[in-house]
Amino acid sequence: MIRICSLLSSAILLLSACDVRSQQSGKEPMQIITQGSFAVGGTKLVKPGNFDVQKALEPAGQTLHGDHAYAFYQVPVNAKKYPLVFLHGAGQSKKTWETTPDGRDGFQNIFLRKGYATYLLDQPRRGEAGKATVGAELATTYDEQFWFTQFRLGNYPDYFPGVQFPKDAASLEQFYRQMTPNTGAFDQNVIADAISKLFDKIGQGILVTHSQGGGPGWSTAIKNANVKAIVAYEPYSGFVFPKGELPAPIKSSGLFGELKGAEIELSDFMKLTKIPIVVYYGDNIAKEPTKIWNSDHWRSGLEMAKLWAATINKHGGNATVVHLPEVGIMGNTHFPFSDLNNMEVAAHLADWLIEKKLDR
Protein backbone atom coordinates (compact mmCIF):
# COMPACT_ATOMS: atom_id res chain seq x y z
CA MET A 1 0.00 0.00 0.00
CA ILE A 2 2.81 2.38 0.90
CA ARG A 3 4.57 1.59 -2.40
CA ILE A 4 1.36 2.25 -4.40
CA CYS A 5 0.88 5.60 -2.66
CA SER A 6 4.50 6.46 -3.33
CA LEU A 7 4.11 5.64 -7.03
CA LEU A 8 0.92 7.71 -7.26
CA SER A 9 2.64 10.64 -5.57
CA SER A 10 5.54 10.39 -8.01
CA ALA A 11 3.12 10.30 -10.95
CA ILE A 12 1.26 13.36 -9.69
CA LEU A 13 4.54 15.23 -9.22
CA LEU A 14 5.60 14.28 -12.76
CA LEU A 15 2.30 15.49 -14.21
CA SER A 16 2.59 18.70 -12.18
CA ALA A 17 6.10 19.24 -13.52
CA CYS A 18 4.80 18.69 -17.06
CA ASP A 19 2.03 21.24 -16.44
CA VAL A 20 4.58 23.76 -15.14
CA ARG A 21 6.76 23.28 -18.23
CA SER A 22 3.69 23.64 -20.48
CA GLN A 23 2.66 26.85 -18.69
CA GLN A 24 6.20 28.20 -18.92
CA SER A 25 6.25 27.53 -22.66
CA GLY A 26 2.85 29.18 -23.08
CA LYS A 27 1.24 26.00 -24.41
CA GLU A 28 -1.56 23.83 -23.14
CA PRO A 29 -0.56 20.25 -22.30
CA MET A 30 -0.85 18.00 -25.34
CA GLN A 31 -3.24 15.07 -24.93
CA ILE A 32 -2.27 11.91 -26.81
CA ILE A 33 -4.70 9.01 -26.58
CA THR A 34 -2.35 6.46 -28.15
CA GLN A 35 1.03 6.16 -29.82
CA GLY A 36 3.25 3.42 -31.17
CA SER A 37 5.38 2.23 -34.04
CA PHE A 38 5.54 -0.58 -36.57
CA ALA A 39 7.23 -1.78 -39.74
CA VAL A 40 5.07 -1.98 -42.86
CA GLY A 41 5.51 -3.42 -46.34
CA GLY A 42 8.81 -4.83 -47.51
CA THR A 43 9.88 -8.23 -48.77
CA LYS A 44 11.14 -11.54 -47.42
CA LEU A 45 14.01 -13.44 -49.04
CA VAL A 46 14.98 -17.05 -48.31
CA LYS A 47 18.48 -18.40 -48.91
CA PRO A 48 18.33 -21.79 -50.67
CA GLY A 49 19.17 -24.80 -48.53
CA ASN A 50 18.25 -26.10 -45.11
CA PHE A 51 18.98 -24.33 -41.86
CA ASP A 52 21.24 -26.33 -39.55
CA VAL A 53 21.15 -25.13 -35.95
CA GLN A 54 24.66 -26.51 -35.46
CA LYS A 55 25.87 -24.27 -38.30
CA ALA A 56 23.76 -21.26 -37.39
CA LEU A 57 26.19 -18.72 -38.86
CA GLU A 58 25.80 -20.17 -42.35
CA PRO A 59 23.11 -18.51 -44.49
CA ALA A 60 21.54 -21.67 -45.95
CA GLY A 61 17.82 -21.85 -45.23
CA GLN A 62 17.74 -18.51 -43.42
CA THR A 63 15.49 -15.55 -44.13
CA LEU A 64 16.00 -11.83 -44.68
CA HIS A 65 13.18 -9.35 -44.08
CA GLY A 66 13.91 -5.94 -45.61
CA ASP A 67 12.76 -2.98 -47.71
CA HIS A 68 9.94 -2.11 -45.31
CA ALA A 69 9.07 1.36 -44.05
CA TYR A 70 9.05 2.32 -40.37
CA ALA A 71 6.16 4.33 -38.93
CA PHE A 72 5.89 6.15 -35.61
CA TYR A 73 2.37 7.38 -34.90
CA GLN A 74 0.56 9.52 -32.35
CA VAL A 75 -3.18 10.06 -32.11
CA PRO A 76 -4.51 13.05 -30.15
CA VAL A 77 -7.77 13.06 -28.23
CA ASN A 78 -10.74 13.71 -30.56
CA ALA A 79 -8.59 13.29 -33.66
CA LYS A 80 -9.82 14.50 -37.03
CA LYS A 81 -10.93 11.95 -39.62
CA TYR A 82 -7.82 12.01 -41.80
CA PRO A 83 -4.36 11.49 -40.29
CA LEU A 84 -1.31 13.19 -41.78
CA VAL A 85 1.35 10.80 -43.08
CA PHE A 86 4.77 12.48 -43.34
CA LEU A 87 7.51 11.29 -45.74
CA HIS A 88 11.00 12.86 -45.63
CA GLY A 89 13.33 13.77 -48.48
CA ALA A 90 16.86 12.83 -49.59
CA GLY A 91 19.42 12.28 -46.85
CA GLN A 92 16.73 12.78 -44.21
CA SER A 93 14.57 10.66 -41.92
CA LYS A 94 11.41 11.18 -39.87
CA LYS A 95 13.55 13.60 -37.79
CA THR A 96 12.65 16.13 -40.51
CA TRP A 97 9.19 16.53 -38.99
CA GLU A 98 10.12 16.43 -35.30
CA THR A 99 11.91 19.10 -33.28
CA THR A 100 13.51 21.85 -35.38
CA PRO A 101 17.30 22.38 -35.38
CA ASP A 102 16.88 25.18 -32.83
CA GLY A 103 14.54 23.20 -30.55
CA ARG A 104 11.06 24.41 -31.55
CA ASP A 105 8.06 22.26 -32.43
CA GLY A 106 8.15 20.73 -35.88
CA PHE A 107 5.10 19.81 -37.94
CA GLN A 108 4.59 16.66 -35.85
CA ASN A 109 3.63 18.60 -32.73
CA ILE A 110 2.12 21.57 -34.55
CA PHE A 111 -0.45 19.38 -36.30
CA LEU A 112 -1.04 17.14 -33.29
CA ARG A 113 -2.11 20.31 -31.50
CA LYS A 114 -4.42 21.08 -34.44
CA GLY A 115 -6.13 17.72 -33.88
CA TYR A 116 -4.53 15.56 -36.59
CA ALA A 117 -3.10 12.11 -35.93
CA THR A 118 0.43 11.96 -37.32
CA TYR A 119 2.42 9.13 -38.86
CA LEU A 120 6.14 9.83 -39.34
CA LEU A 121 7.85 7.54 -41.84
CA ASP A 122 11.36 6.35 -42.43
CA GLN A 123 11.31 5.14 -46.02
CA PRO A 124 12.76 1.74 -46.95
CA ARG A 125 16.58 1.65 -46.73
CA ARG A 126 16.77 4.76 -44.54
CA GLY A 127 16.87 5.50 -40.82
CA GLU A 128 14.99 3.02 -38.66
CA ALA A 129 13.95 1.13 -41.80
CA GLY A 130 17.57 0.50 -42.72
CA LYS A 131 17.36 -3.26 -43.34
CA ALA A 132 17.70 -3.62 -47.12
CA THR A 133 17.59 -6.59 -49.49
CA VAL A 134 20.25 -4.99 -51.71
CA GLY A 135 23.78 -4.04 -50.81
CA ALA A 136 25.21 -0.54 -50.62
CA GLU A 137 28.58 0.99 -49.86
CA LEU A 138 28.34 3.57 -47.09
CA ALA A 139 31.23 5.86 -47.88
CA THR A 140 32.62 8.56 -45.63
CA THR A 141 31.57 11.72 -47.46
CA TYR A 142 32.53 15.32 -46.74
CA ASP A 143 29.59 17.19 -48.23
CA GLU A 144 27.84 19.31 -45.60
CA GLN A 145 28.74 22.68 -47.12
CA PHE A 146 27.25 21.43 -50.39
CA TRP A 147 23.98 20.65 -48.60
CA PHE A 148 24.03 24.05 -46.86
CA THR A 149 24.12 25.61 -50.32
CA GLN A 150 21.88 23.12 -52.15
CA PHE A 151 19.16 23.50 -49.53
CA ARG A 152 19.28 27.31 -49.84
CA LEU A 153 20.35 28.33 -46.38
CA GLY A 154 22.67 30.54 -48.40
CA ASN A 155 25.81 30.33 -50.50
CA TYR A 156 28.21 28.87 -47.96
CA PRO A 157 29.54 30.36 -45.73
CA ASP A 158 27.10 33.23 -46.13
CA TYR A 159 23.42 32.96 -45.23
CA PHE A 160 20.91 34.55 -47.57
CA PRO A 161 19.68 37.93 -46.25
CA GLY A 162 16.48 37.43 -44.29
CA VAL A 163 16.67 33.64 -44.48
CA GLN A 164 14.37 31.86 -42.00
CA PHE A 165 17.07 29.57 -40.62
CA PRO A 166 18.60 30.14 -37.17
CA LYS A 167 22.14 31.40 -37.62
CA ASP A 168 23.68 30.09 -34.38
CA ALA A 169 26.35 27.40 -34.54
CA ALA A 170 24.42 24.91 -32.41
CA SER A 171 21.41 24.92 -34.76
CA LEU A 172 23.61 24.45 -37.82
CA GLU A 173 25.31 21.50 -36.13
CA GLN A 174 21.91 19.94 -35.35
CA PHE A 175 20.95 20.44 -39.00
CA TYR A 176 24.08 18.63 -40.19
CA ARG A 177 23.65 15.80 -37.71
CA GLN A 178 20.06 15.02 -38.74
CA MET A 179 21.26 13.84 -42.16
CA THR A 180 21.40 10.08 -42.62
CA PRO A 181 22.52 7.83 -45.51
CA ASN A 182 20.77 5.25 -47.66
CA THR A 183 21.53 1.66 -46.69
CA GLY A 184 20.50 0.48 -50.16
CA ALA A 185 19.75 2.00 -53.56
CA PHE A 186 16.94 4.58 -53.72
CA ASP A 187 14.01 2.84 -55.42
CA GLN A 188 10.81 4.84 -55.91
CA ASN A 189 8.69 1.73 -56.48
CA VAL A 190 9.95 0.04 -53.31
CA ILE A 191 9.13 3.16 -51.32
CA ALA A 192 5.68 3.62 -52.87
CA ASP A 193 4.85 -0.06 -52.30
CA ALA A 194 5.67 0.23 -48.61
CA ILE A 195 3.71 3.47 -48.14
CA SER A 196 0.76 1.98 -50.00
CA LYS A 197 0.81 -0.89 -47.49
CA LEU A 198 0.69 1.71 -44.73
CA PHE A 199 -2.49 3.21 -46.22
CA ASP A 200 -3.93 -0.29 -46.51
CA LYS A 201 -3.32 -0.63 -42.77
CA ILE A 202 -4.52 2.75 -41.50
CA GLY A 203 -7.16 3.56 -44.12
CA GLN A 204 -7.74 7.01 -45.59
CA GLY A 205 -5.30 9.82 -44.91
CA ILE A 206 -3.33 12.77 -46.26
CA LEU A 207 0.22 12.26 -47.53
CA VAL A 208 2.74 15.04 -46.81
CA THR A 209 6.05 14.73 -48.66
CA HIS A 210 9.32 16.59 -48.83
CA SER A 211 11.76 16.95 -51.74
CA GLN A 212 12.81 13.51 -53.05
CA GLY A 213 9.70 12.09 -51.38
CA GLY A 214 7.57 13.82 -54.03
CA GLY A 215 7.98 11.12 -56.68
CA PRO A 216 7.14 8.22 -54.34
CA GLY A 217 4.21 10.33 -53.14
CA TRP A 218 2.65 10.56 -56.61
CA SER A 219 3.25 6.84 -57.11
CA THR A 220 1.58 6.00 -53.80
CA ALA A 221 -1.52 7.99 -54.72
CA ILE A 222 -1.68 6.17 -58.05
CA LYS A 223 -1.41 2.80 -56.27
CA ASN A 224 -3.80 3.47 -53.40
CA ALA A 225 -7.12 5.32 -53.34
CA ASN A 226 -6.85 5.72 -49.56
CA VAL A 227 -4.59 8.71 -50.24
CA LYS A 228 -7.19 11.49 -50.06
CA ALA A 229 -4.82 14.42 -50.70
CA ILE A 230 -1.14 15.22 -51.22
CA VAL A 231 0.87 18.07 -49.75
CA ALA A 232 4.36 18.29 -51.27
CA TYR A 233 7.13 20.57 -50.00
CA GLU A 234 9.70 21.43 -52.66
CA PRO A 235 9.62 18.31 -54.86
CA TYR A 236 12.28 18.31 -57.54
CA SER A 237 12.40 14.91 -59.24
CA GLY A 238 9.68 12.41 -60.04
CA PHE A 239 7.16 14.56 -61.93
CA VAL A 240 4.99 12.35 -64.15
CA PHE A 241 2.97 13.24 -67.26
CA PRO A 242 0.60 11.33 -69.53
CA LYS A 243 2.16 9.71 -72.57
CA GLY A 244 2.37 12.24 -75.38
CA GLU A 245 2.28 15.23 -72.99
CA LEU A 246 5.83 15.17 -71.61
CA PRO A 247 7.32 18.69 -71.60
CA ALA A 248 10.81 19.39 -72.87
CA PRO A 249 13.59 19.11 -70.29
CA ILE A 250 14.23 22.33 -68.38
CA LYS A 251 17.87 23.34 -68.65
CA SER A 252 19.62 24.52 -65.50
CA SER A 253 23.06 25.50 -64.23
CA GLY A 254 22.31 23.35 -61.17
CA LEU A 255 24.84 20.64 -60.37
CA PHE A 256 22.45 17.91 -61.53
CA GLY A 257 21.88 19.41 -64.97
CA GLU A 258 18.59 19.62 -66.82
CA LEU A 259 15.36 18.43 -65.23
CA LYS A 260 13.27 15.82 -67.02
CA GLY A 261 9.79 14.52 -66.34
CA ALA A 262 8.63 10.95 -66.94
CA GLU A 263 5.76 9.50 -68.96
CA ILE A 264 3.09 7.22 -67.52
CA GLU A 265 -0.17 5.79 -68.83
CA LEU A 266 -3.04 8.29 -68.96
CA SER A 267 -5.19 5.94 -66.87
CA ASP A 268 -2.62 6.12 -64.06
CA PHE A 269 -2.14 9.88 -64.39
CA MET A 270 -5.90 10.41 -64.13
CA LYS A 271 -5.82 9.03 -60.58
CA LEU A 272 -3.88 12.16 -59.60
CA THR A 273 -6.78 14.28 -60.84
CA LYS A 274 -9.17 12.77 -58.28
CA ILE A 275 -7.58 14.29 -55.17
CA PRO A 276 -6.58 17.81 -54.12
CA ILE A 277 -2.84 18.47 -54.33
CA VAL A 278 -0.83 21.45 -53.09
CA VAL A 279 2.88 21.99 -53.77
CA TYR A 280 4.94 24.52 -51.80
CA TYR A 281 8.25 26.24 -52.59
CA GLY A 282 10.28 28.65 -50.49
CA ASP A 283 12.40 31.70 -51.21
CA ASN A 284 15.70 32.47 -52.98
CA ILE A 285 14.66 30.62 -56.14
CA ALA A 286 15.66 32.36 -59.35
CA LYS A 287 12.94 33.82 -61.56
CA GLU A 288 15.14 33.64 -64.66
CA PRO A 289 18.07 31.37 -65.62
CA THR A 290 21.17 32.21 -63.62
CA LYS A 291 24.67 30.88 -63.01
CA ILE A 292 23.96 30.82 -59.25
CA TRP A 293 23.55 27.07 -59.33
CA ASN A 294 21.45 26.45 -56.22
CA SER A 295 18.90 29.12 -57.11
CA ASP A 296 18.77 27.87 -60.69
CA HIS A 297 18.40 24.23 -59.66
CA TRP A 298 15.21 25.05 -57.76
CA ARG A 299 14.03 27.39 -60.53
CA SER A 300 13.83 24.36 -62.81
CA GLY A 301 11.97 22.41 -60.12
CA LEU A 302 9.43 25.17 -59.61
CA GLU A 303 8.91 25.55 -63.35
CA MET A 304 8.38 21.80 -63.77
CA ALA A 305 5.93 21.77 -60.87
CA LYS A 306 3.87 24.49 -62.54
CA LEU A 307 3.79 22.56 -65.83
CA TRP A 308 2.81 19.40 -63.93
CA ALA A 309 0.01 21.11 -61.99
CA ALA A 310 -1.30 22.72 -65.17
CA THR A 311 -1.44 19.29 -66.82
CA ILE A 312 -3.34 17.82 -63.87
CA ASN A 313 -5.82 20.69 -63.97
CA LYS A 314 -6.21 20.41 -67.74
CA HIS A 315 -7.44 16.87 -67.15
CA GLY A 316 -9.97 18.02 -64.56
CA GLY A 317 -7.81 17.85 -61.44
CA ASN A 318 -7.23 20.16 -58.49
CA ALA A 319 -3.53 20.97 -58.12
CA THR A 320 -2.07 24.22 -56.79
CA VAL A 321 1.54 25.43 -56.68
CA VAL A 322 2.20 27.94 -53.90
CA HIS A 323 5.41 29.98 -54.10
CA LEU A 324 5.56 31.20 -50.51
CA PRO A 325 7.14 34.64 -51.10
CA GLU A 326 4.34 35.39 -53.56
CA VAL A 327 1.79 34.96 -50.75
CA GLY A 328 3.82 37.05 -48.30
CA ILE A 329 5.68 34.25 -46.48
CA MET A 330 9.28 35.25 -46.87
CA GLY A 331 12.78 33.83 -46.50
CA ASN A 332 12.12 30.10 -46.46
CA THR A 333 14.76 27.47 -47.19
CA HIS A 334 14.26 24.00 -48.63
CA PHE A 335 12.80 23.11 -45.19
CA PRO A 336 9.91 25.57 -44.72
CA PHE A 337 8.25 23.24 -42.18
CA SER A 338 11.18 23.66 -39.78
CA ASP A 339 12.24 27.22 -40.55
CA LEU A 340 11.85 30.01 -37.99
CA ASN A 341 8.43 30.87 -39.44
CA ASN A 342 7.14 27.29 -39.56
CA MET A 343 4.03 28.25 -37.58
CA GLU A 344 3.09 30.64 -40.39
CA VAL A 345 3.85 27.94 -42.98
CA ALA A 346 1.71 25.46 -41.02
CA ALA A 347 -1.15 27.96 -40.79
CA HIS A 348 -1.21 28.24 -44.58
CA LEU A 349 -1.44 24.46 -44.89
CA ALA A 350 -4.12 24.29 -42.18
CA ASP A 351 -6.21 26.83 -44.11
CA TRP A 352 -5.79 24.75 -47.29
CA LEU A 353 -6.98 21.62 -45.45
CA ILE A 354 -10.04 23.55 -44.27
CA GLU A 355 -10.69 24.90 -47.78
CA LYS A 356 -10.59 21.36 -49.21
CA LYS A 357 -12.82 20.03 -46.38
CA LEU A 358 -10.09 17.71 -45.17
CA ASP A 359 -10.19 18.91 -41.56
CA ARG A 360 -13.43 17.20 -40.46
Coordinates of C-alpha atoms in Angstrom, one line a residue, residues 157-360:
P157 CA 29.5 30.4 -45.7
D158 CA 27.1 33.2 -46.1
Y159 CA 23.4 33.0 -45.2
F160 CA 20.9 34.6 -47.6
P161 CA 19.7 37.9 -46.3
G162 CA 16.5 37.4 -44.3
V163 CA 16.7 33.6 -44.5
Q164 CA 14.4 31.9 -42.0
F165 CA 17.1 29.6 -40.6
P166 CA 18.6 30.1 -37.2
K167 CA 22.1 31.4 -37.6
D168 CA 23.7 30.1 -34.4
A169 CA 26.4 27.4 -34.5
A170 CA 24.4 24.9 -32.4
S171 CA 21.4 24.9 -34.8
L172 CA 23.6 24.4 -37.8
E173 CA 25.3 21.5 -36.1
Q174 CA 21.9 19.9 -35.4
F175 CA 21.0 20.4 -39.0
Y176 CA 24.1 18.6 -40.2
R177 CA 23.6 15.8 -37.7
Q178 CA 20.1 15.0 -38.7
M179 CA 21.3 13.8 -42.2
T180 CA 21.4 10.1 -42.6
P181 CA 22.5 7.8 -45.5
N182 CA 20.8 5.2 -47.7
T183 CA 21.5 1.7 -46.7
G184 CA 20.5 0.5 -50.2
A185 CA 19.8 2.0 -53.6
F186 CA 16.9 4.6 -53.7
D187 CA 14.0 2.8 -55.4
Q188 CA 10.8 4.8 -55.9
N189 CA 8.7 1.7 -56.5
V190 CA 10.0 0.0 -53.3
I191 CA 9.1 3.2 -51.3
A192 CA 5.7 3.6 -52.9
D193 CA 4.8 -0.1 -52.3
A194 CA 5.7 0.2 -48.6
I195 CA 3.7 3.5 -48.1
S196 CA 0.8 2.0 -50.0
K197 CA 0.8 -0.9 -47.5
L198 CA 0.7 1.7 -44.7
F199 CA -2.5 3.2 -46.2
D200 CA -3.9 -0.3 -46.5
K201 CA -3.3 -0.6 -42.8
I202 CA -4.5 2.7 -41.5
G203 CA -7.2 3.6 -44.1
Q204 CA -7.7 7.0 -45.6
G205 CA -5.3 9.8 -44.9
I206 CA -3.3 12.8 -46.3
L207 CA 0.2 12.3 -47.5
V208 CA 2.7 15.0 -46.8
T209 CA 6.1 14.7 -48.7
H210 CA 9.3 16.6 -48.8
S211 CA 11.8 17.0 -51.7
Q212 CA 12.8 13.5 -53.0
G213 CA 9.7 12.1 -51.4
G214 CA 7.6 13.8 -54.0
G215 CA 8.0 11.1 -56.7
P216 CA 7.1 8.2 -54.3
G217 CA 4.2 10.3 -53.1
W218 CA 2.6 10.6 -56.6
S219 CA 3.2 6.8 -57.1
T220 CA 1.6 6.0 -53.8
A221 CA -1.5 8.0 -54.7
I222 CA -1.7 6.2 -58.0
K223 CA -1.4 2.8 -56.3
N224 CA -3.8 3.5 -53.4
A225 CA -7.1 5.3 -53.3
N226 CA -6.9 5.7 -49.6
V227 CA -4.6 8.7 -50.2
K228 CA -7.2 11.5 -50.1
A229 CA -4.8 14.4 -50.7
I230 CA -1.1 15.2 -51.2
V231 CA 0.9 18.1 -49.7
A232 CA 4.4 18.3 -51.3
Y233 CA 7.1 20.6 -50.0
E234 CA 9.7 21.4 -52.7
P235 CA 9.6 18.3 -54.9
Y236 CA 12.3 18.3 -57.5
S237 CA 12.4 14.9 -59.2
G238 CA 9.7 12.4 -60.0
F239 CA 7.2 14.6 -61.9
V240 CA 5.0 12.3 -64.2
F241 CA 3.0 13.2 -67.3
P242 CA 0.6 11.3 -69.5
K243 CA 2.2 9.7 -72.6
G244 CA 2.4 12.2 -75.4
E245 CA 2.3 15.2 -73.0
L246 CA 5.8 15.2 -71.6
P247 CA 7.3 18.7 -71.6
A248 CA 10.8 19.4 -72.9
P249 CA 13.6 19.1 -70.3
I250 CA 14.2 22.3 -68.4
K251 CA 17.9 23.3 -68.6
S252 CA 19.6 24.5 -65.5
S253 CA 23.1 25.5 -64.2
G254 CA 22.3 23.4 -61.2
L255 CA 24.8 20.6 -60.4
F256 CA 22.5 17.9 -61.5
G257 CA 21.9 19.4 -65.0
E258 CA 18.6 19.6 -66.8
L259 CA 15.4 18.4 -65.2
K260 CA 13.3 15.8 -67.0
G261 CA 9.8 14.5 -66.3
A262 CA 8.6 11.0 -66.9
E263 CA 5.8 9.5 -69.0
I264 CA 3.1 7.2 -67.5
E265 CA -0.2 5.8 -68.8
L266 CA -3.0 8.3 -69.0
S267 CA -5.2 5.9 -66.9
D268 CA -2.6 6.1 -64.1
F269 CA -2.1 9.9 -64.4
M270 CA -5.9 10.4 -64.1
K271 CA -5.8 9.0 -60.6
L272 CA -3.9 12.2 -59.6
T273 CA -6.8 14.3 -60.8
K274 CA -9.2 12.8 -58.3
I275 CA -7.6 14.3 -55.2
P276 CA -6.6 17.8 -54.1
I277 CA -2.8 18.5 -54.3
V278 CA -0.8 21.5 -53.1
V279 CA 2.9 22.0 -53.8
Y280 CA 4.9 24.5 -51.8
Y281 CA 8.3 26.2 -52.6
G282 CA 10.3 28.7 -50.5
D283 CA 12.4 31.7 -51.2
N284 CA 15.7 32.5 -53.0
I285 CA 14.7 30.6 -56.1
A286 CA 15.7 32.4 -59.4
K287 CA 12.9 33.8 -61.6
E288 CA 15.1 33.6 -64.7
P289 CA 18.1 31.4 -65.6
T290 CA 21.2 32.2 -63.6
K291 CA 24.7 30.9 -63.0
I292 CA 24.0 30.8 -59.2
W293 CA 23.6 27.1 -59.3
N294 CA 21.5 26.4 -56.2
S295 CA 18.9 29.1 -57.1
D296 CA 18.8 27.9 -60.7
H297 CA 18.4 24.2 -59.7
W298 CA 15.2 25.1 -57.8
R299 CA 14.0 27.4 -60.5
S300 CA 13.8 24.4 -62.8
G301 CA 12.0 22.4 -60.1
L302 CA 9.4 25.2 -59.6
E303 CA 8.9 25.5 -63.4
M304 CA 8.4 21.8 -63.8
A305 CA 5.9 21.8 -60.9
K306 CA 3.9 24.5 -62.5
L307 CA 3.8 22.6 -65.8
W308 CA 2.8 19.4 -63.9
A309 CA 0.0 21.1 -62.0
A310 CA -1.3 22.7 -65.2
T311 CA -1.4 19.3 -66.8
I312 CA -3.3 17.8 -63.9
N313 CA -5.8 20.7 -64.0
K314 CA -6.2 20.4 -67.7
H315 CA -7.4 16.9 -67.1
G316 CA -10.0 18.0 -64.6
G317 CA -7.8 17.8 -61.4
N318 CA -7.2 20.2 -58.5
A319 CA -3.5 21.0 -58.1
T320 CA -2.1 24.2 -56.8
V321 CA 1.5 25.4 -56.7
V322 CA 2.2 27.9 -53.9
H323 CA 5.4 30.0 -54.1
L324 CA 5.6 31.2 -50.5
P325 CA 7.1 34.6 -51.1
E326 CA 4.3 35.4 -53.6
V327 CA 1.8 35.0 -50.7
G328 CA 3.8 37.1 -48.3
I329 CA 5.7 34.2 -46.5
M330 CA 9.3 35.3 -46.9
G331 CA 12.8 33.8 -46.5
N332 CA 12.1 30.1 -46.5
T333 CA 14.8 27.5 -47.2
H334 CA 14.3 24.0 -48.6
F335 CA 12.8 23.1 -45.2
P336 CA 9.9 25.6 -44.7
F337 CA 8.2 23.2 -42.2
S338 CA 11.2 23.7 -39.8
D339 CA 12.2 27.2 -40.6
L340 CA 11.8 30.0 -38.0
N341 CA 8.4 30.9 -39.4
N342 CA 7.1 27.3 -39.6
M343 CA 4.0 28.3 -37.6
E344 CA 3.1 30.6 -40.4
V345 CA 3.8 27.9 -43.0
A346 CA 1.7 25.5 -41.0
A347 CA -1.1 28.0 -40.8
H348 CA -1.2 28.2 -44.6
L349 CA -1.4 24.5 -44.9
A350 CA -4.1 24.3 -42.2
D351 CA -6.2 26.8 -44.1
W352 CA -5.8 24.7 -47.3
L353 CA -7.0 21.6 -45.5
I354 CA -10.0 23.5 -44.3
E355 CA -10.7 24.9 -47.8
K356 CA -10.6 21.4 -49.2
K357 CA -12.8 20.0 -46.4
L358 CA -10.1 17.7 -45.2
D359 CA -10.2 18.9 -41.6
R360 CA -13.4 17.2 -40.5

